[in-house]
PDB file of C-alpha atoms in Angstrom:
ATOM      1  CA  MET A1190      -9.311 -24.246  -1.279  1.00 67.00           C
ATOM      2  CA  SER A1191      -9.972 -20.737  -0.147  1.00 72.00           C
ATOM      3  CA  GLN A1192      -7.419 -21.884   2.326  1.00 85.00           C
ATOM      4  CA  LYS A1193      -4.748 -22.483  -0.294  1.00 93.00           C
ATOM      5  CA  LEU A1194      -2.038 -20.249   0.202  1.00 96.00           C
ATOM      6  CA  LEU A1195      -0.904 -18.800  -3.373  1.00 97.00           C
ATOM      7  CA  PHE A1196       3.256 -18.597  -3.597  1.00 97.00           C
ATOM      8  CA  HIS A1197       4.815 -14.794  -4.298  1.00 97.00           C
ATOM      9  CA  PRO A1198       6.143 -14.772  -7.061  1.00 96.00           C
ATOM     10  CA  GLU A1199       9.477 -14.178  -7.092  1.00 94.00           C
ATOM     11  CA  THR A1200      10.014 -16.095  -4.641  1.00 95.00           C
ATOM     12  CA  GLY A1201       7.957 -19.302  -5.385  1.00 95.00           C
ATOM     13  CA  GLN A1202       7.359 -19.621  -0.827  1.00 96.00           C
ATOM     14  CA  THR A1203       4.089 -18.848   0.519  1.00 96.00           C
ATOM     15  CA  CYS A1204       5.782 -16.124   2.805  1.00 97.00           C
ATOM     16  CA  PHE A1205       5.051 -12.752   1.885  1.00 98.00           C
ATOM     17  CA  GLY A1206       6.583 -11.314   4.614  1.00 98.00           C
ATOM     18  CA  VAL A1207       6.963 -10.892   8.379  1.00 98.00           C
ATOM     19  CA  ILE A1208       5.414  -8.873  11.003  1.00 97.00           C
ATOM     20  CA  PRO A1209       8.158  -8.942  14.117  1.00 97.00           C
ATOM     21  CA  GLU A1210       7.203  -9.482  17.306  1.00 95.00           C
ATOM     22  CA  LYS A1211       6.428  -5.650  19.601  1.00 92.00           C
ATOM     23  CA  ASN A1212       5.093  -5.871  22.741  1.00 89.00           C
ATOM     24  CA  THR A1213       4.279  -2.330  24.428  1.00 84.00           C
ATOM     25  CA  LYS A1214       2.128  -2.170  27.975  1.00 83.00           C
ATOM     26  CA  ARG A1215      -0.958  -1.193  25.832  1.00 83.00           C
ATOM     27  CA  PHE A1216      -0.925  -3.856  23.312  1.00 84.00           C
ATOM     28  CA  VAL A1217       1.237  -7.364  22.307  1.00 87.00           C
ATOM     29  CA  ILE A1218       1.686  -7.889  18.161  1.00 91.00           C
ATOM     30  CA  PRO A1219       2.760 -11.329  17.345  1.00 92.00           C
ATOM     31  CA  ALA A1220       5.751 -12.241  15.128  1.00 95.00           C
ATOM     32  CA  GLY A1221       4.444 -13.721  11.998  1.00 96.00           C
ATOM     33  CA  ASP A1222       5.071 -14.941   9.009  1.00 97.00           C
ATOM     34  CA  ILE A1223       2.640 -13.245   6.385  1.00 98.00           C
ATOM     35  CA  ARG A1224       0.618 -15.540   4.171  1.00 97.00           C
ATOM     36  CA  LEU A1225      -2.414 -14.664   0.926  1.00 98.00           C
ATOM     37  CA  PRO A1226      -4.894 -17.523   1.632  1.00 97.00           C
ATOM     38  CA  VAL A1227      -6.745 -17.593  -2.536  1.00 96.00           C
ATOM     39  CA  GLY A1228     -10.166 -17.067  -0.307  1.00 95.00           C
ATOM     40  CA  LYS A1229     -13.977 -16.200  -0.060  1.00 92.00           C
ATOM     41  CA  HIS A1230     -15.588 -12.624  -1.787  1.00 85.00           C
ATOM     42  CA  ARG A1231     -19.097 -12.418  -0.182  1.00 85.00           C
ATOM     43  CA  GLY A1232     -19.867  -8.879  -0.173  1.00 79.00           C
ATOM     44  CA  PRO A1233     -19.272  -5.346  -0.572  1.00 83.00           C
ATOM     45  CA  HIS A1234     -15.967  -4.713   2.214  1.00 81.00           C
ATOM     46  CA  ARG A1235     -17.485  -8.709   3.564  1.00 86.00           C
ATOM     47  CA  GLY A1236     -14.053 -11.642   2.309  1.00 92.00           C
ATOM     48  CA  TYR A1237     -10.783 -11.579   2.456  1.00 95.00           C
ATOM     49  CA  GLY A1238      -7.376 -13.573   0.109  1.00 96.00           C
ATOM     50  CA  ALA A1239      -6.680 -13.041  -3.302  1.00 96.00           C
ATOM     51  CA  LYS A1240     -10.533 -13.348  -4.448  1.00 95.00           C
ATOM     52  CA  HIS A1241     -11.378 -10.748  -2.372  1.00 95.00           C
ATOM     53  CA  ILE A1242      -8.817  -8.280  -3.985  1.00 96.00           C
ATOM     54  CA  TRP A1243     -10.306  -9.111  -7.197  1.00 96.00           C
ATOM     55  CA  VAL A1244     -13.457  -8.603  -7.049  1.00 95.00           C
ATOM     56  CA  GLU A1245     -12.923  -5.460  -4.579  1.00 94.00           C
ATOM     57  CA  HIS A1246     -10.817  -3.451  -6.324  1.00 94.00           C
ATOM     58  CA  LYS A1247     -10.828  -4.765  -9.773  1.00 95.00           C
ATOM     59  CA  LYS A1248     -10.299  -1.526 -11.011  1.00 94.00           C
ATOM     60  CA  GLU A1249      -7.494  -0.986  -9.074  1.00 92.00           C
ATOM     61  CA  MET A1250      -5.364  -3.869  -9.837  1.00 94.00           C
ATOM     62  CA  MET A1251      -5.967  -2.834 -13.463  1.00 95.00           C
ATOM     63  CA  GLN A1252      -5.158   0.396 -13.682  1.00 93.00           C
ATOM     64  CA  ALA A1253      -1.689  -1.125 -12.021  1.00 93.00           C
ATOM     65  CA  GLY A1254      -1.087  -3.131 -15.079  1.00 95.00           C
ATOM     66  CA  PHE A1255      -2.469  -6.609 -12.965  1.00 96.00           C
ATOM     67  CA  GLY A1256      -5.424  -7.995 -15.142  1.00 94.00           C
ATOM     68  CA  THR A1257      -6.823 -11.282 -13.255  1.00 93.00           C
ATOM     69  CA  TRP A1258      -7.220 -12.762 -10.508  1.00 88.00           C
ATOM     70  CA  GLU A1259      -4.238 -14.328 -10.653  1.00 93.00           C
ATOM     71  CA  GLU A1260      -2.071 -10.918 -10.741  1.00 97.00           C
ATOM     72  CA  VAL A1261      -2.828 -10.831  -7.255  1.00 97.00           C
ATOM     73  CA  PRO A1262       0.745 -12.346  -6.051  1.00 98.00           C
ATOM     74  CA  ASN A1263       2.080  -9.248  -7.815  1.00 98.00           C
ATOM     75  CA  TYR A1264       0.066  -6.514  -7.111  1.00 97.00           C
ATOM     76  CA  VAL A1265       0.629  -7.838  -3.279  1.00 97.00           C
ATOM     77  CA  THR A1266       4.271  -8.049  -3.545  1.00 97.00           C
ATOM     78  CA  THR A1267       3.640  -3.689  -4.614  1.00 97.00           C
ATOM     79  CA  ILE A1268       2.648  -2.827  -1.241  1.00 97.00           C
ATOM     80  CA  LEU A1269       4.505  -6.104   0.996  1.00 97.00           C
ATOM     81  CA  LYS A1270       8.541  -4.916   0.292  1.00 97.00           C
ATOM     82  CA  VAL A1271      10.975  -5.561   3.483  1.00 97.00           C
ATOM     83  CA  GLY A1272      10.948  -2.418   4.624  1.00 98.00           C
ATOM     84  CA  THR A1273       7.197  -2.021   4.536  1.00 98.00           C
ATOM     85  CA  PRO A1274       6.228   0.193   7.500  1.00 98.00           C
ATOM     86  CA  ILE A1275       3.034  -1.002   9.932  1.00 97.00           C
ATOM     87  CA  PHE A1276       0.549   0.067  11.764  1.00 96.00           C
ATOM     88  CA  TYR A1277      -1.496  -0.929  14.404  1.00 93.00           C
ATOM     89  CA  GLU A1278      -4.852   1.118  14.985  1.00 87.00           C
ATOM     90  CA  GLY A1279      -6.182  -1.646  18.125  1.00 79.00           C
ATOM     91  CA  GLY A1280      -7.888  -4.873  18.479  1.00 69.00           C
ATOM     92  CA  SER A1281     -11.538  -6.030  18.622  1.00 63.00           C
ATOM     93  CA  PHE A1282     -13.053  -9.019  20.452  1.00 54.00           C
ATOM     94  CA  LYS A1283     -13.004 -10.376  17.329  1.00 61.00           C
ATOM     95  CA  HIS A1284      -9.947 -10.793  15.054  1.00 71.00           C
ATOM     96  CA  SER A1285      -6.326  -8.347  16.410  1.00 88.00           C
ATOM     97  CA  ARG A1286      -5.521  -7.471  12.671  1.00 92.00           C
ATOM     98  CA  VAL A1287      -2.497  -4.601  11.034  1.00 95.00           C
ATOM     99  CA  MET A1288      -2.056  -2.474   8.467  1.00 96.00           C
ATOM    100  CA  ALA A1289       1.194  -2.284   6.002  1.00 97.00           C
ATOM    101  CA  VAL A1290       1.213   1.146   4.028  1.00 97.00           C
ATOM    102  CA  ARG A1291       3.439   1.225   1.138  1.00 96.00           C
ATOM    103  CA  SER A1292       2.493   5.710   0.429  1.00 92.00           C
ATOM    104  CA  SER A1293       4.072   4.569  -3.428  1.00 91.00           C
ATOM    105  CA  ALA A1294       2.107   2.119  -3.986  1.00 94.00           C
ATOM    106  CA  GLY A1295      -0.809   0.675  -2.024  1.00 96.00           C
ATOM    107  CA  THR A1296      -2.338  -0.514   1.461  1.00 97.00           C
ATOM    108  CA  CYS A1297      -2.720  -4.035   2.585  1.00 98.00           C
ATOM    109  CA  ILE A1298      -4.989  -4.860   5.825  1.00 96.00           C
ATOM    110  CA  LEU A1299      -3.651  -8.446   7.984  1.00 97.00           C
ATOM    111  CA  GLU A1300      -4.950 -10.462   9.872  1.00 95.00           C
ATOM    112  CA  LEU A1301      -3.404 -12.966  13.019  1.00 94.00           C
ATOM    113  CA  LYS A1302      -4.925 -16.711  12.327  1.00 92.00           C
ATOM    114  CA  GLU A1303      -3.245 -19.181  15.861  1.00 86.00           C
ATOM    115  CA  GLN A1304      -1.851 -22.061  14.670  1.00 80.00           C
ATOM    116  CA  ARG A1305      -1.024 -24.135  17.799  1.00 81.00           C
ATOM    117  CA  ASP A1306       2.751 -24.327  16.335  1.00 85.00           C
ATOM    118  CA  LYS A1307       2.689 -20.571  14.736  1.00 89.00           C
ATOM    119  CA  ASN A1308       1.233 -17.232  14.565  1.00 93.00           C
ATOM    120  CA  ILE A1309      -0.093 -16.252  10.425  1.00 95.00           C
ATOM    121  CA  TRP A1310      -0.806 -13.008   9.261  1.00 97.00           C
ATOM    122  CA  SER A1311      -3.400 -13.654   6.881  1.00 96.00           C
ATOM    123  CA  ILE A1312      -3.557 -11.495   3.730  1.00 97.00           C
ATOM    124  CA  VAL A1313      -7.162  -9.529   4.165  1.00 96.00           C
ATOM    125  CA  THR A1314      -7.674  -7.293   1.680  1.00 96.00           C
ATOM    126  CA  ALA A1315      -4.955  -5.188  -0.516  1.00 97.00           C
ATOM    127  CA  PHE A1316      -5.904  -1.564  -2.247  1.00 96.00           C
ATOM    128  CA  SER A1317      -4.702   1.643  -3.640  1.00 94.00           C
ATOM    129  CA  GLY A1318      -5.364   3.749  -0.342  1.00 93.00           C
ATOM    130  CA  THR A1319      -1.898   5.125   1.250  1.00 94.00           C
ATOM    131  CA  LYS A1320      -3.408   7.025   4.649  1.00 94.00           C
ATOM    132  CA  PRO A1321      -2.032   5.067   7.397  1.00 94.00           C
ATOM    133  CA  HIS A1322      -3.755   5.210  11.100  1.00 92.00           C
ATOM    134  CA  GLY A1323      -2.446   4.180  14.193  1.00 92.00           C
ATOM    135  CA  VAL A1324       0.330   3.821  16.279  1.00 92.00           C
ATOM    136  CA  LYS A1325       3.494   2.529  13.676  1.00 94.00           C
ATOM    137  CA  VAL A1326       4.500  -0.748  15.472  1.00 94.00           C
ATOM    138  CA  GLY A1327       7.203  -1.950  13.074  1.00 96.00           C
ATOM    139  CA  ASN A1328       9.068  -2.562   9.229  1.00 98.00           C
ATOM    140  CA  ILE A1329       7.660  -5.670   6.936  1.00 98.00           C
ATOM    141  CA  GLN A1330      11.147  -8.036   7.235  1.00 98.00           C
ATOM    142  CA  LYS A1331      12.338 -10.819   5.141  1.00 97.00           C
ATOM    143  CA  CYS A1332      10.404 -14.704   5.049  1.00 96.00           C
ATOM    144  CA  ALA A1333      13.012 -17.085   6.364  1.00 89.00           C
ATOM    145  CA  THR A1334      15.171 -18.912   3.806  1.00 77.00           C
ATOM    146  CA  PRO A1335      13.822 -22.340   3.477  1.00 68.00           C
TER     147      PRO A1335
END
């Protein structure tokens, strides 16, 4: 259940945007669709997906007019829009993450999930903070139409 993908409230697709490829001498950001899993909350600052976002950031979501965990996809879409800037702070041996920061709405942290046939950027969390960290590596692009 935790890996089940939620749908974009406007398009009905599982895609919430696309991270474009960025290849420099210092790092590579692979292209991939952005997805929102139901996820799990494992404790403070530990977890991923919609359930984690709701438990960690319920107050912020409610202040923004989103009153249930089922409304997390709506909250996420206020941040992840075509053109939202993407920042890369640096990788670790465990995971590669980027942050999408929309100055008027908040931040989404995205983690690369490599699959056999394609790369997916999974939404780890979303919150109201709007301070970017790292180097700008691109902007959210539109999902391919089905």
